[in-house]
Coordinates of C-alpha atoms in Angstrom, one line a residue:
Chain A
M1 CA -38.3 -8.1 -18.4
N2 CA -35.3 -8.9 -19.2
I3 CA -33.5 -6.6 -20.9
V4 CA -30.2 -7.0 -22.6
V5 CA -27.8 -4.1 -23.7
C6 CA -24.9 -4.7 -25.4
V7 CA -22.0 -3.0 -24.7
K8 CA -18.6 -2.3 -26.6
Q9 CA -15.3 -1.2 -25.4
V10 CA -13.8 1.5 -28.0
P11 CA -10.4 3.5 -27.6
D12 CA -11.2 6.5 -26.3
T13 CA -11.3 8.8 -29.1
A14 CA -9.4 12.1 -27.3
T15 CA -6.6 9.7 -28.0
E16 CA -4.8 8.5 -31.2
R17 CA -6.3 5.7 -32.7
R18 CA -4.6 3.0 -35.3
L19 CA -5.1 0.4 -37.4
R20 CA -2.7 -2.9 -37.5
P21 CA -0.6 -2.8 -41.1
G22 CA -1.6 -5.7 -42.4
E23 CA -5.0 -6.8 -41.2
G24 CA -6.3 -3.2 -41.0
T25 CA -8.1 -4.0 -37.7
L26 CA -8.3 -1.3 -34.9
D27 CA -5.3 -1.9 -32.6
R28 CA -7.6 -2.4 -29.0
A29 CA -4.1 -2.7 -27.6
T30 CA -4.1 0.8 -26.5
P31 CA -4.6 1.4 -22.9
D32 CA -7.6 3.7 -22.7
G33 CA -10.4 1.6 -23.5
L34 CA -14.0 3.1 -22.7
I35 CA -17.4 2.1 -23.1
N36 CA -18.9 3.4 -26.1
E37 CA -20.5 6.4 -25.6
L38 CA -24.1 6.1 -27.4
D39 CA -23.4 2.3 -25.3
E40 CA -24.1 4.4 -22.1
Y41 CA -27.2 6.3 -23.4
A42 CA -28.2 2.3 -23.9
I43 CA -27.6 0.9 -20.4
E44 CA -28.9 4.2 -18.9
E45 CA -32.3 3.5 -20.9
G46 CA -32.5 -0.1 -19.6
L47 CA -31.6 0.6 -16.3
R48 CA -34.6 3.0 -16.5
I49 CA -37.0 1.1 -18.1
A50 CA -35.8 -1.9 -15.3
E51 CA -37.0 0.7 -12.8
A52 CA -40.2 1.4 -14.2
H53 CA -41.1 -2.3 -15.3
E54 CA -39.6 -4.5 -12.6
G55 CA -36.9 -5.3 -15.4
E56 CA -33.2 -7.5 -14.7
V57 CA -30.2 -5.8 -16.8
T58 CA -27.9 -8.0 -18.1
I59 CA -25.0 -6.3 -20.1
L60 CA -23.3 -8.5 -22.8
S61 CA -20.1 -7.4 -24.4
M62 CA -18.0 -9.0 -26.8
G63 CA -14.0 -7.8 -26.7
P64 CA -10.9 -9.1 -25.4
A65 CA -10.1 -9.8 -21.8
K66 CA -9.6 -5.9 -21.1
A67 CA -13.1 -5.2 -21.8
A68 CA -14.1 -6.2 -18.2
E69 CA -13.2 -3.0 -17.0
S70 CA -16.3 -1.5 -19.2
I71 CA -17.9 -4.4 -18.0
R72 CA -17.3 -3.1 -14.5
K73 CA -18.1 0.3 -15.1
A74 CA -21.6 -0.3 -16.9
L75 CA -22.3 -3.0 -13.8
S76 CA -21.2 0.1 -11.6
M77 CA -23.9 2.3 -13.4
G78 CA -26.5 -0.7 -11.9
A79 CA -27.1 -3.2 -14.3
D80 CA -27.3 -7.0 -12.6
K81 CA -25.2 -9.0 -14.2
A82 CA -22.9 -9.6 -17.2
I83 CA -22.0 -11.7 -20.2
H84 CA -18.0 -11.0 -21.5
V85 CA -17.8 -13.2 -24.8
V86 CA -13.7 -13.2 -24.9
D87 CA -12.1 -15.4 -27.4
D88 CA -8.7 -15.1 -29.6
G89 CA -11.0 -16.2 -32.5
L90 CA -13.3 -13.2 -32.6
A91 CA -10.0 -11.1 -33.2
G92 CA -11.1 -9.1 -36.7
S93 CA -14.7 -9.9 -36.8
D94 CA -16.7 -7.8 -39.5
A95 CA -20.3 -6.6 -38.0
L96 CA -22.0 -9.1 -40.1
A97 CA -19.8 -12.2 -37.9
T98 CA -19.7 -9.8 -34.6
S99 CA -24.1 -9.8 -34.9
Y100 CA -23.8 -13.7 -35.6
A101 CA -21.6 -14.6 -32.5
I102 CA -24.3 -11.9 -30.3
A103 CA -27.3 -13.8 -31.7
Q104 CA -25.7 -16.7 -31.2
V105 CA -25.7 -15.8 -27.4
L106 CA -29.2 -13.7 -27.3
E107 CA -30.8 -17.0 -28.3
E108 CA -29.2 -18.6 -25.6
T109 CA -29.7 -16.3 -22.9
G110 CA -33.1 -15.6 -24.1
F111 CA -34.8 -12.0 -23.8
D112 CA -37.1 -9.1 -23.9
L113 CA -35.7 -6.1 -25.0
V114 CA -31.9 -6.0 -26.3
I115 CA -30.7 -2.1 -26.6
T116 CA -27.7 -1.2 -28.0
G117 CA -26.5 2.6 -29.0
S118 CA -26.9 3.6 -32.8
E119 CA -23.4 3.3 -33.1
S120 CA -19.7 2.8 -32.3
T121 CA -17.4 5.5 -32.3
D122 CA -14.4 2.8 -33.8
A123 CA -15.8 1.1 -36.9
R124 CA -18.9 3.4 -36.9
M125 CA -21.3 1.5 -39.2
G126 CA -24.5 1.9 -37.0
V127 CA -25.9 -1.9 -38.9
L128 CA -25.8 -4.1 -35.4
A129 CA -28.9 -3.5 -34.5
A130 CA -30.5 -4.2 -37.8
M131 CA -28.3 -7.2 -38.3
L132 CA -29.2 -8.7 -34.9
A133 CA -32.7 -8.1 -35.2
E134 CA -32.8 -10.0 -38.6
R135 CA -31.1 -12.8 -37.2
L136 CA -33.5 -13.0 -33.9
G137 CA -36.0 -12.4 -36.2
V138 CA -37.6 -10.2 -34.1
P139 CA -38.4 -5.9 -35.1
Q140 CA -36.0 -3.3 -34.9
L141 CA -36.5 0.0 -33.7
T142 CA -33.4 2.1 -34.6
L143 CA -32.2 5.2 -33.9
A144 CA -34.8 5.7 -30.6
S145 CA -34.4 9.3 -28.8
K146 CA -37.3 8.2 -27.0
V147 CA -38.7 4.5 -25.6
D148 CA -42.5 3.8 -23.9
I149 CA -43.0 0.2 -22.3
D150 CA -46.9 -0.8 -22.3
G151 CA -46.9 -4.1 -21.5
T152 CA -45.8 -6.0 -24.5
R153 CA -46.4 -2.9 -26.9
I154 CA -43.2 -0.4 -26.9
T155 CA -43.1 2.8 -29.1
V156 CA -40.2 5.0 -29.8
R157 CA -39.3 8.1 -31.4
R158 CA -37.0 8.5 -33.9
V159 CA -36.0 12.5 -35.1
S160 CA -36.3 12.9 -38.8
D161 CA -35.8 15.9 -40.9
E162 CA -39.4 17.2 -40.2
G163 CA -40.0 16.2 -37.1
F164 CA -39.9 12.4 -35.9
D165 CA -41.5 9.6 -36.4
E166 CA -43.4 7.0 -33.9
V167 CA -42.4 3.3 -34.7
E168 CA -44.7 1.1 -33.2
A169 CA -43.7 -3.0 -32.5
S170 CA -44.1 -5.7 -29.9
L171 CA -42.1 -7.0 -27.6
P172 CA -39.3 -8.9 -28.1
A173 CA -37.4 -6.4 -30.3
V174 CA -34.2 -4.5 -30.3
V175 CA -34.0 -1.0 -29.8
S176 CA -30.6 1.7 -30.8
V177 CA -30.4 4.7 -29.3
M178 CA -29.7 8.1 -29.9
E179 CA -27.4 10.5 -27.2
K180 CA -30.9 12.7 -27.1
I181 CA -32.6 9.9 -25.1
N182 CA -31.9 10.3 -21.8
E183 CA -28.4 11.8 -19.5
P184 CA -26.6 8.6 -18.7
R185 CA -26.2 8.3 -14.5
Y186 CA -22.8 8.5 -12.8
P187 CA -21.4 5.1 -10.8
S188 CA -22.1 6.5 -7.5
F189 CA -19.6 5.0 -4.2
K190 CA -22.5 2.1 -3.8
G191 CA -22.7 1.4 -7.9
I192 CA -18.7 0.8 -7.6
M193 CA -18.8 -1.6 -4.4
A194 CA -21.5 -3.4 -5.5
A195 CA -20.2 -4.1 -9.1
K196 CA -17.7 -6.0 -7.5
K197 CA -19.5 -8.5 -6.2
K198 CA -22.3 -8.7 -9.7
P199 CA -21.6 -12.2 -11.7
V200 CA -20.1 -12.3 -14.6
R201 CA -20.0 -15.3 -17.3
T202 CA -17.0 -15.5 -19.2
L203 CA -17.7 -17.5 -22.5
S204 CA -15.7 -18.9 -25.6
L205 CA -17.0 -19.4 -28.5
A206 CA -17.5 -22.7 -27.3
D207 CA -19.3 -22.1 -24.4
A208 CA -21.2 -19.6 -26.6
G209 CA -22.0 -22.2 -29.3
I210 CA -20.6 -20.0 -32.1
D211 CA -19.5 -21.4 -35.0
A212 CA -15.5 -20.9 -35.1
D213 CA -15.8 -20.8 -38.7
Q214 CA -18.1 -17.6 -39.0
V215 CA -16.2 -15.8 -37.0
G216 CA -13.0 -13.7 -37.3
L217 CA -11.3 -12.1 -39.1
A218 CA -10.6 -14.8 -42.1
A219 CA -14.7 -15.6 -42.1
S220 CA -15.5 -11.7 -42.7
A221 CA -17.2 -10.9 -45.2
T222 CA -15.6 -7.6 -45.2
E223 CA -12.0 -6.9 -46.0
V224 CA -9.8 -3.7 -45.6
V225 CA -8.0 -3.7 -48.9
D226 CA -5.8 -1.1 -47.8
F227 CA -5.5 2.0 -45.5
A228 CA -3.3 5.5 -45.4
A229 CA -2.8 8.1 -42.8
R230 CA -4.8 11.2 -43.1
P231 CA -3.3 13.6 -45.2
P232 CA -1.7 16.4 -43.4
R233 CA -4.3 19.9 -43.4
Q234 CA -3.3 22.3 -45.9
A235 CA -2.6 25.6 -45.0
G236 CA -5.4 27.8 -45.7
V237 CA -6.2 30.5 -48.1
I238 CA -6.0 34.8 -46.8
V239 CA -8.3 36.7 -48.4
K240 CA -7.3 39.9 -48.1
D241 CA -10.2 42.8 -48.5
E242 CA -9.7 45.1 -50.7
G243 CA -13.5 46.0 -50.4
D244 CA -14.0 42.7 -52.9
G245 CA -13.9 40.3 -50.1
G246 CA -17.1 39.2 -49.9
T247 CA -17.3 38.3 -53.3
K248 CA -13.9 36.4 -53.3
A249 CA -15.5 34.6 -49.8
A250 CA -18.4 33.9 -52.5
A251 CA -16.2 32.6 -55.6
F252 CA -14.4 30.4 -53.1
L253 CA -17.5 29.1 -51.4
T254 CA -18.5 28.4 -55.4
E255 CA -15.5 26.8 -55.9
R256 CA -16.0 24.4 -54.0
K257 CA -19.7 23.8 -54.6
F258 CA -21.0 25.0 -51.0
I259 CA -23.1 27.9 -52.7
Chain H
M1 CA -0.1 1.4 1.9
S2 CA 0.5 0.3 -1.5
F3 CA 1.3 2.8 -4.7
I4 CA -1.3 0.4 -6.4
E5 CA -4.6 1.6 -6.5
T6 CA -8.0 -1.2 -6.3
D7 CA -10.5 -1.2 -8.8
V8 CA -12.8 0.1 -6.2
Q9 CA -10.5 3.5 -6.0
K10 CA -9.6 3.4 -9.7
D11 CA -13.6 3.9 -10.6
L12 CA -14.1 6.0 -7.7
R13 CA -11.6 8.3 -9.1
A14 CA -13.4 8.1 -12.8
S15 CA -16.7 8.9 -12.1
V16 CA -15.7 11.4 -9.5
A17 CA -13.6 13.2 -12.7
R18 CA -16.9 13.0 -14.6
L19 CA -19.1 14.5 -12.0
G20 CA -17.0 17.5 -11.9
E21 CA -15.9 18.1 -15.7
R22 CA -19.5 18.9 -16.1
Y23 CA -19.4 21.3 -13.2
S24 CA -16.4 22.6 -15.1
Y25 CA -14.1 25.5 -13.5
T26 CA -15.4 28.3 -15.9
S27 CA -18.7 27.2 -16.8
Y28 CA -20.0 26.5 -13.4
T29 CA -17.5 27.5 -9.9
L30 CA -16.1 30.3 -11.1
P31 CA -18.8 32.3 -11.7
R32 CA -20.2 31.4 -8.7
A33 CA -17.0 32.2 -6.8
R34 CA -17.7 35.4 -8.1
A35 CA -21.1 35.8 -7.0
G36 CA -20.3 34.3 -4.1
E37 CA -23.2 31.7 -4.6
P38 CA -22.8 27.9 -3.0
L39 CA -22.2 25.1 -5.1
T40 CA -26.0 23.8 -4.1
E41 CA -26.5 21.5 -7.4
L42 CA -22.6 19.6 -7.0
W43 CA -23.0 19.4 -3.5
N44 CA -26.3 17.6 -3.8
E45 CA -24.9 15.3 -6.8
A46 CA -22.1 14.6 -5.1
G47 CA -24.2 13.9 -2.1
K48 CA -26.4 11.9 -3.9
L49 CA -23.8 9.7 -5.3
G50 CA -22.1 8.8 -2.0
F51 CA -19.1 11.1 -2.7
L52 CA -19.6 13.6 0.1
G53 CA -20.2 10.4 2.4
V54 CA -17.4 7.7 1.1
S55 CA -15.8 7.7 4.4
L56 CA -18.5 7.7 7.3
P57 CA -19.9 4.8 8.3
E58 CA -22.3 2.2 6.0
E59 CA -24.7 1.9 9.1
Y60 CA -25.2 5.4 9.2
G61 CA -25.6 5.7 5.0
G62 CA -22.1 6.4 4.6
G63 CA -20.0 4.5 2.0
G64 CA -17.7 2.9 4.7
A65 CA -14.4 3.9 3.0
G66 CA -11.7 6.0 4.6
I67 CA -10.4 9.5 4.6
Y68 CA -7.9 8.6 1.5
E69 CA -10.9 7.6 -0.3
L70 CA -12.9 10.9 0.6
A71 CA -9.4 12.9 -0.4
L72 CA -9.2 11.2 -3.7
V73 CA -12.5 12.7 -4.4
E74 CA -12.1 16.5 -3.4
E75 CA -8.6 16.1 -5.2
E76 CA -10.4 14.9 -8.6
L77 CA -13.4 18.1 -8.2
S78 CA -10.6 20.2 -7.5
A79 CA -8.8 18.6 -10.4
R80 CA -11.4 20.0 -12.5
G81 CA -11.8 23.6 -10.5
A82 CA -15.1 22.0 -8.9
G83 CA -13.7 21.5 -5.3
L84 CA -16.0 21.7 -2.6
M85 CA -14.5 23.8 0.8
M86 CA -17.6 22.4 2.6
M87 CA -16.5 18.9 2.1
V88 CA -13.5 19.2 4.4
V89 CA -15.8 20.9 6.9
S90 CA -19.0 19.0 6.9
P91 CA -18.0 15.2 6.2
A92 CA -14.1 15.4 7.0
I93 CA -13.9 17.2 10.6
C94 CA -17.8 17.1 11.6
G95 CA -18.5 13.7 10.1
T96 CA -15.5 11.9 11.4
I97 CA -15.6 13.0 15.2
L98 CA -18.8 12.4 15.4
A99 CA -18.6 8.9 13.9
R100 CA -15.7 8.5 16.4
Y101 CA -16.9 10.1 19.6
G102 CA -20.4 11.0 19.0
T103 CA -23.1 9.8 21.0
G104 CA -25.4 6.9 19.6
E105 CA -28.3 9.8 19.3
Q106 CA -25.9 12.1 17.3
R107 CA -24.8 9.9 15.3
R108 CA -28.3 8.8 14.4
R109 CA -29.3 12.5 13.7
W110 CA -26.7 14.0 11.9
L111 CA -24.4 11.5 10.1
P112 CA -27.1 10.5 7.5
G113 CA -28.0 14.0 6.3
L114 CA -23.3 14.6 6.7
A115 CA -23.3 11.8 4.5
D116 CA -25.9 12.7 1.7
G117 CA -25.5 16.4 1.6
S118 CA -28.8 17.0 3.0
K119 CA -27.5 18.2 6.1
I120 CA -24.3 20.4 6.5
M121 CA -22.5 21.1 9.5
A122 CA -19.4 24.0 10.0
F123 CA -16.6 24.1 12.6
G124 CA -16.0 26.8 14.8
I125 CA -12.4 26.6 16.3
T126 CA -10.6 29.9 15.3
E127 CA -11.0 32.8 17.7
P128 CA -10.4 36.6 18.0
D129 CA -7.5 35.5 20.5
A130 CA -7.5 32.1 19.9
G131 CA -6.0 31.3 15.9
S132 CA -2.6 29.4 16.1
N133 CA -3.1 29.6 20.1
S134 CA -6.0 27.2 20.4
H135 CA -4.9 26.6 23.4
Q136 CA -6.0 30.1 24.6
I137 CA -10.1 29.6 23.6
T138 CA -12.3 31.1 26.0
T139 CA -15.7 30.5 24.4
T140 CA -17.3 28.7 27.7
G141 CA -19.8 26.3 28.3
R142 CA -21.3 25.9 31.8
R143 CA -23.7 23.8 33.5
D144 CA -27.4 24.7 34.1
G145 CA -29.6 22.0 35.2
D146 CA -30.1 19.4 32.5
T147 CA -28.5 22.1 29.9
W148 CA -25.5 23.5 28.4
V149 CA -25.1 27.6 28.2
V150 CA -22.7 28.7 25.9
T151 CA -21.1 32.4 25.3
G152 CA -17.8 33.1 23.6
R153 CA -17.0 34.5 20.0
K154 CA -15.5 33.0 16.7
V155 CA -14.1 34.4 13.7
F156 CA -13.6 32.4 10.3
I157 CA -16.2 30.4 10.2
T158 CA -16.8 28.8 7.5
G159 CA -20.3 28.6 4.9
V160 CA -22.1 28.5 8.3
D161 CA -25.0 30.6 6.4
R162 CA -25.2 27.3 4.5
A163 CA -25.2 24.9 7.8
D164 CA -27.8 23.0 10.2
A165 CA -25.4 23.9 12.8
V166 CA -21.8 24.6 13.6
L167 CA -19.5 21.8 16.0
I168 CA -18.0 25.0 18.5
V169 CA -15.1 23.7 20.3
A170 CA -15.3 25.6 23.6
R171 CA -14.4 24.4 27.4
T172 CA -16.0 23.8 30.4
E173 CA -16.5 26.5 33.2
D174 CA -14.4 24.0 35.5
H175 CA -11.5 24.2 33.0
R176 CA -11.5 27.8 31.5
T177 CA -7.5 28.3 31.8
G178 CA -4.4 26.2 31.1
K179 CA -3.9 23.4 28.3
L180 CA -7.1 23.1 26.3
K181 CA -9.2 20.8 27.8
P182 CA -11.7 20.9 24.4
A183 CA -15.2 20.5 25.3
L184 CA -17.5 20.2 21.4
F185 CA -21.1 21.4 21.5
I186 CA -23.5 21.1 18.5
V187 CA -25.0 24.4 18.2
P188 CA -28.0 24.4 16.0
T189 CA -27.6 27.4 13.3
G190 CA -31.3 28.6 14.2
A191 CA -30.5 28.8 18.1
E192 CA -32.1 31.6 20.7
N193 CA -28.5 34.3 20.9
F194 CA -26.6 32.8 17.9
V195 CA -25.4 35.3 16.0
A196 CA -23.8 34.8 12.7
Q197 CA -21.9 38.2 10.7
P198 CA -20.6 37.7 7.4
M199 CA -16.9 39.1 7.3
E200 CA -16.0 40.9 4.3
M201 CA -12.9 39.2 2.6
D202 CA -10.7 40.0 -0.6
I203 CA -11.0 36.3 -2.3
A204 CA -13.7 35.3 -5.1
E205 CA -15.6 32.3 -3.2
P206 CA -18.6 30.2 -2.9
E207 CA -18.6 30.0 0.9
H208 CA -18.7 33.0 3.0
Q209 CA -16.6 33.3 6.3
F210 CA -18.3 34.6 9.3
T211 CA -18.2 35.9 13.2
L212 CA -20.2 34.2 15.2
F213 CA -21.8 35.6 18.4
L214 CA -22.4 33.1 21.2
D215 CA -24.7 35.1 24.0
D216 CA -25.7 32.6 26.6
V217 CA -27.0 29.9 24.1
R218 CA -28.5 27.6 25.7
L219 CA -28.4 23.6 24.3
P220 CA -29.6 20.6 25.4
A221 CA -27.5 18.1 27.2
G222 CA -27.5 15.8 24.1
A223 CA -25.1 18.5 22.6
L224 CA -22.2 17.8 24.0
V225 CA -20.0 15.8 21.6
G226 CA -18.7 12.5 23.1
Q227 CA -16.7 13.3 26.7
Q228 CA -17.0 16.3 28.6
D229 CA -13.0 17.3 29.1
A230 CA -11.5 14.7 26.3
A231 CA -8.7 14.5 25.7
L232 CA -7.6 16.5 22.7
A233 CA -7.7 12.9 20.7
Q234 CA -11.1 13.8 20.1
L235 CA -10.8 17.0 18.6
F236 CA -7.7 15.8 16.4
A237 CA -10.0 13.3 15.3
G238 CA -11.3 15.6 13.2
L239 CA -8.1 18.3 12.2
N240 CA -6.2 15.7 10.9
P241 CA -8.8 14.8 8.0
E242 CA -9.3 18.2 7.9
R243 CA -5.2 19.2 6.9
I244 CA -5.5 16.0 4.2
L245 CA -8.6 17.1 2.6
G246 CA -7.3 21.0 2.4
A247 CA -3.8 19.3 0.7
A248 CA -6.4 17.4 -1.6
M249 CA -8.0 20.5 -2.6
A250 CA -4.9 22.0 -3.2
V251 CA -3.2 18.9 -5.1
G252 CA -6.1 19.4 -7.3
M253 CA -6.0 22.7 -8.1
G254 CA -2.3 22.9 -8.8
R255 CA -2.8 19.7 -11.6
Y256 CA -5.8 22.1 -12.9
A257 CA -3.5 25.2 -13.0
L258 CA -0.8 22.9 -15.1
A259 CA -3.0 21.6 -17.2
Q260 CA -4.0 24.5 -18.2
A261 CA -0.1 25.6 -18.5
V262 CA 0.0 23.0 -20.3
K263 CA -2.5 23.3 -23.3
Y264 CA -1.9 26.6 -24.0
A265 CA 2.4 25.7 -24.1
S266 CA 2.0 22.8 -26.3
T267 CA -0.4 25.3 -29.0
R268 CA 0.3 28.9 -28.4
R269 CA 3.3 29.5 -31.0
V270 CA 5.9 33.2 -30.7
W271 CA 7.4 33.1 -33.9
K272 CA 7.7 29.2 -35.5
T273 CA 7.7 27.0 -32.3
P274 CA 4.9 26.3 -29.6
V275 CA 6.2 28.1 -26.5
G276 CA 6.3 24.9 -24.5
A277 CA 9.7 23.2 -26.7
H278 CA 11.4 26.5 -24.9
Q279 CA 13.4 25.5 -21.9
G280 CA 12.1 28.3 -19.5
I281 CA 8.8 27.6 -19.9
A282 CA 9.2 23.6 -20.1
H283 CA 11.6 23.4 -17.0
P284 CA 9.3 25.3 -14.3
L285 CA 6.3 23.1 -15.5
A286 CA 8.1 19.9 -15.3
Q287 CA 9.4 21.2 -11.8
T288 CA 5.8 22.0 -10.7
R289 CA 4.5 18.4 -11.9
I290 CA 7.1 16.9 -9.4
E291 CA 6.2 18.7 -6.2
L292 CA 2.6 18.2 -6.9
E293 CA 3.4 14.5 -7.9
L294 CA 5.6 14.1 -4.1
A295 CA 2.7 16.2 -2.4
R296 CA 0.3 14.0 -3.7
L297 CA 2.2 11.0 -2.5
M298 CA 2.5 12.8 1.1
M299 CA -1.0 12.7 1.2
Q300 CA -2.0 10.1 0.6
K301 CA 0.6 8.3 3.3
A302 CA -1.2 10.7 5.4
A303 CA -4.4 9.5 4.6
A304 CA -3.5 5.3 4.6
L305 CA -2.0 6.3 8.1
Y306 CA -5.2 8.1 9.4
D307 CA -7.2 5.0 8.1
S308 CA -4.8 2.6 9.6
G309 CA -5.5 3.8 13.2
D310 CA -2.7 5.9 13.8
D311 CA -3.1 9.3 15.0
T312 CA 0.0 10.3 15.8
G313 CA 1.7 9.5 12.6
A314 CA -1.2 10.8 10.9
A315 CA -0.5 14.1 12.6
E316 CA 2.8 14.6 10.8
A317 CA 2.2 13.5 7.9
A318 CA -0.8 15.4 7.6
N319 CA 1.1 18.5 8.4
M320 CA 4.1 18.1 5.9
A321 CA 1.2 16.9 3.2
K322 CA -0.6 20.0 3.8
Y323 CA 2.5 22.4 3.5
A324 CA 3.8 20.8 0.8
A325 CA 0.5 20.8 -1.4
A326 CA -0.1 24.7 -0.4
E327 CA 3.3 25.4 -1.2
A328 CA 3.3 23.3 -4.5
S329 CA -0.1 24.6 -5.9
I330 CA 0.5 28.0 -5.5
R331 CA 4.0 27.6 -7.2
A332 CA 1.8 25.9 -10.2
L333 CA -0.9 28.4 -10.3
E334 CA 2.0 31.4 -10.1
Q335 CA 3.8 29.3 -13.5
A336 CA 0.1 28.5 -15.1
I337 CA -0.4 32.5 -14.8
Q338 CA 3.3 33.5 -16.0
T339 CA 3.1 30.4 -19.0
H340 CA 0.1 32.7 -20.2
G341 CA 1.5 35.7 -20.7
G342 CA -1.2 38.2 -20.0
S343 CA -3.9 35.9 -21.5
G344 CA -2.9 34.4 -17.5
L345 CA -4.3 37.6 -16.1
T346 CA -7.6 37.8 -18.1
A347 CA -10.9 36.8 -16.2
E348 CA -11.9 34.5 -18.7
L349 CA -9.1 32.0 -17.4
G350 CA -10.3 33.0 -13.9
L351 CA -6.5 31.7 -12.4
S352 CA -5.7 34.7 -10.3
T353 CA -9.3 33.8 -8.4
M354 CA -8.0 30.3 -8.1
L355 CA -4.9 31.3 -7.3
A356 CA -6.3 33.3 -4.4
M357 CA -8.0 30.2 -3.0
A358 CA -5.1 28.4 -3.0
R359 CA -3.3 30.6 -1.5
I360 CA -5.8 30.6 1.5
I361 CA -4.5 26.9 1.7
R362 CA -1.2 28.4 2.8
I363 CA -2.7 29.5 5.9
A364 CA -5.3 27.5 7.0
P365 CA -6.0 25.7 8.8
V366 CA -2.8 25.8 9.9
S367 CA -0.2 28.3 8.8
R368 CA 2.6 27.2 6.8
E369 CA 4.7 28.9 9.9
M370 CA 3.1 26.8 12.2
I371 CA 3.8 23.4 10.5
L372 CA 7.4 24.1 10.1
N373 CA 7.4 25.2 14.3
F374 CA 5.6 21.7 14.5
V375 CA 8.5 19.7 12.3
A376 CA 11.4 21.6 13.9
E377 CA 9.8 20.8 17.5
H378 CA 8.5 17.5 17.3
T379 CA 10.2 16.1 14.2
L380 CA 13.8 17.4 14.8
G381 CA 13.9 17.9 18.4
L382 CA 14.5 21.5 18.5
P383 CA 14.0 24.0 21.6
K384 CA 10.2 25.7 21.7
S385 CA 9.9 28.8 20.6
Y386 CA 6.6 29.9 21.7

């Protein structure tokens, strides 16, 4: 089974993240680039499915040269090979442009199953899996907290307010996963050593057959018109309890429409 | 030696750090230490991931890297408060000695288990009358036909209750007195006439210390490691990694303490300013950072020398690193407690417990004073005092 896991390098959520003035795009030059957390669950799920169904896991990442670190980390977890789409022309691509570029690569590599994290910690759009499925003309099974595969039949469990839904489709398909699905493994020392020798194909726009006019900041359908730093937190209100503390607290919550 | 770590070393550091975060100090190690219970889950997982056996040969299931990498593993775990004392003993001392001097049979039998953590070997050198003066070891192995009969007593032997065997430092009957010509025996903990008695220590630790009584313990010929009466080299092959790993634990604990202190000093406000803005708080923490960094660098130098095959050069560096790391970590913990004020002594933070653990490394495996003697005599060429 040919499994492709989409991996995005994002700035460490523990550090301060900035938008670039003018473009309104995320400043990716910060030193601490990490694998998007939900993508680690996607990698783990890909590895588990590959182990159970004699599959091969390919990591697919679009991002600047620095993303190579995250690709190596994904390979050290046990993936077999990787494709890194890196080109200055991709900078500033929104979700729609990104999904076009990734779909172009997937058309070329072929796949039985594409797995993504359900959203990234930077842009938080949570739409890539759906867009990919649409572009590729295959079923989408999103927000999965459990994946079962039986031949070409794929079933996922998706948590809902009432319990969970079971969604069924046939392969090839696109799945996005939630953090409940598994516990990602840590790279073992053997995995770290082996990652050095695993093949990573680096593709430019031309290599991947991606039309330069459909990607990048200029071609993006969405535009960041303006942004501002979050205002500093206001000082809290201290309510002195003079026998009516409960009433005052309730009034405070009512005023803000919490109750 | 390069100051720039390879991608493999960096990735190993990152992976070990994440494992350590999951088994963090206050949620896992500290309660276990207080209950005197071993860190089995962490040990098993670190073994499975190849972290415990990183320095052992690949053909016996190890990672094929060096003591540098093993020290890196210990440092990163300790920096999360999840240091493993048995790593110092089982893979670092016993694993290294067996890999370098063990017979083919001994390596096949023990190294894969020591590498993945499924087997543990303790190490017994100290005796009631032979601590720093290990030349006075009296535990003796006597040949009897095809077997060895070992008799003696050991003290302060770590982790014997969890170990499958103890590597016992003895001497042979023909060399009962005089300069030590050590004979090393693998003694299974289940052997007849082998008795391990727990010692009562005033330290909260996951591992226990034991007094061992060997009363004519009969062992097969294959229990003798390497050459009978081999030069001290065979023993020191394990003792230098022990010092380097001890230094790594100390550096890690120091880093943990400093991180706690910095976090607290950055957020705790007395009047209007975070206390970390005051130089009375800031300078000692900055000084601690410098001392830890220097100790760490010395530890890395010792490991690099050892891995290059320079046992003699490594001995001096390993001693200096262990000295510097123990002192720096004790000061870091002292200062972390002081920075926290009253909170520094609460059970919740467990800094006093860690201070007692760091305090061990000033004494073991070789005391601060014996290192100063070593440097005075061997490095400076001063007259010997004892």
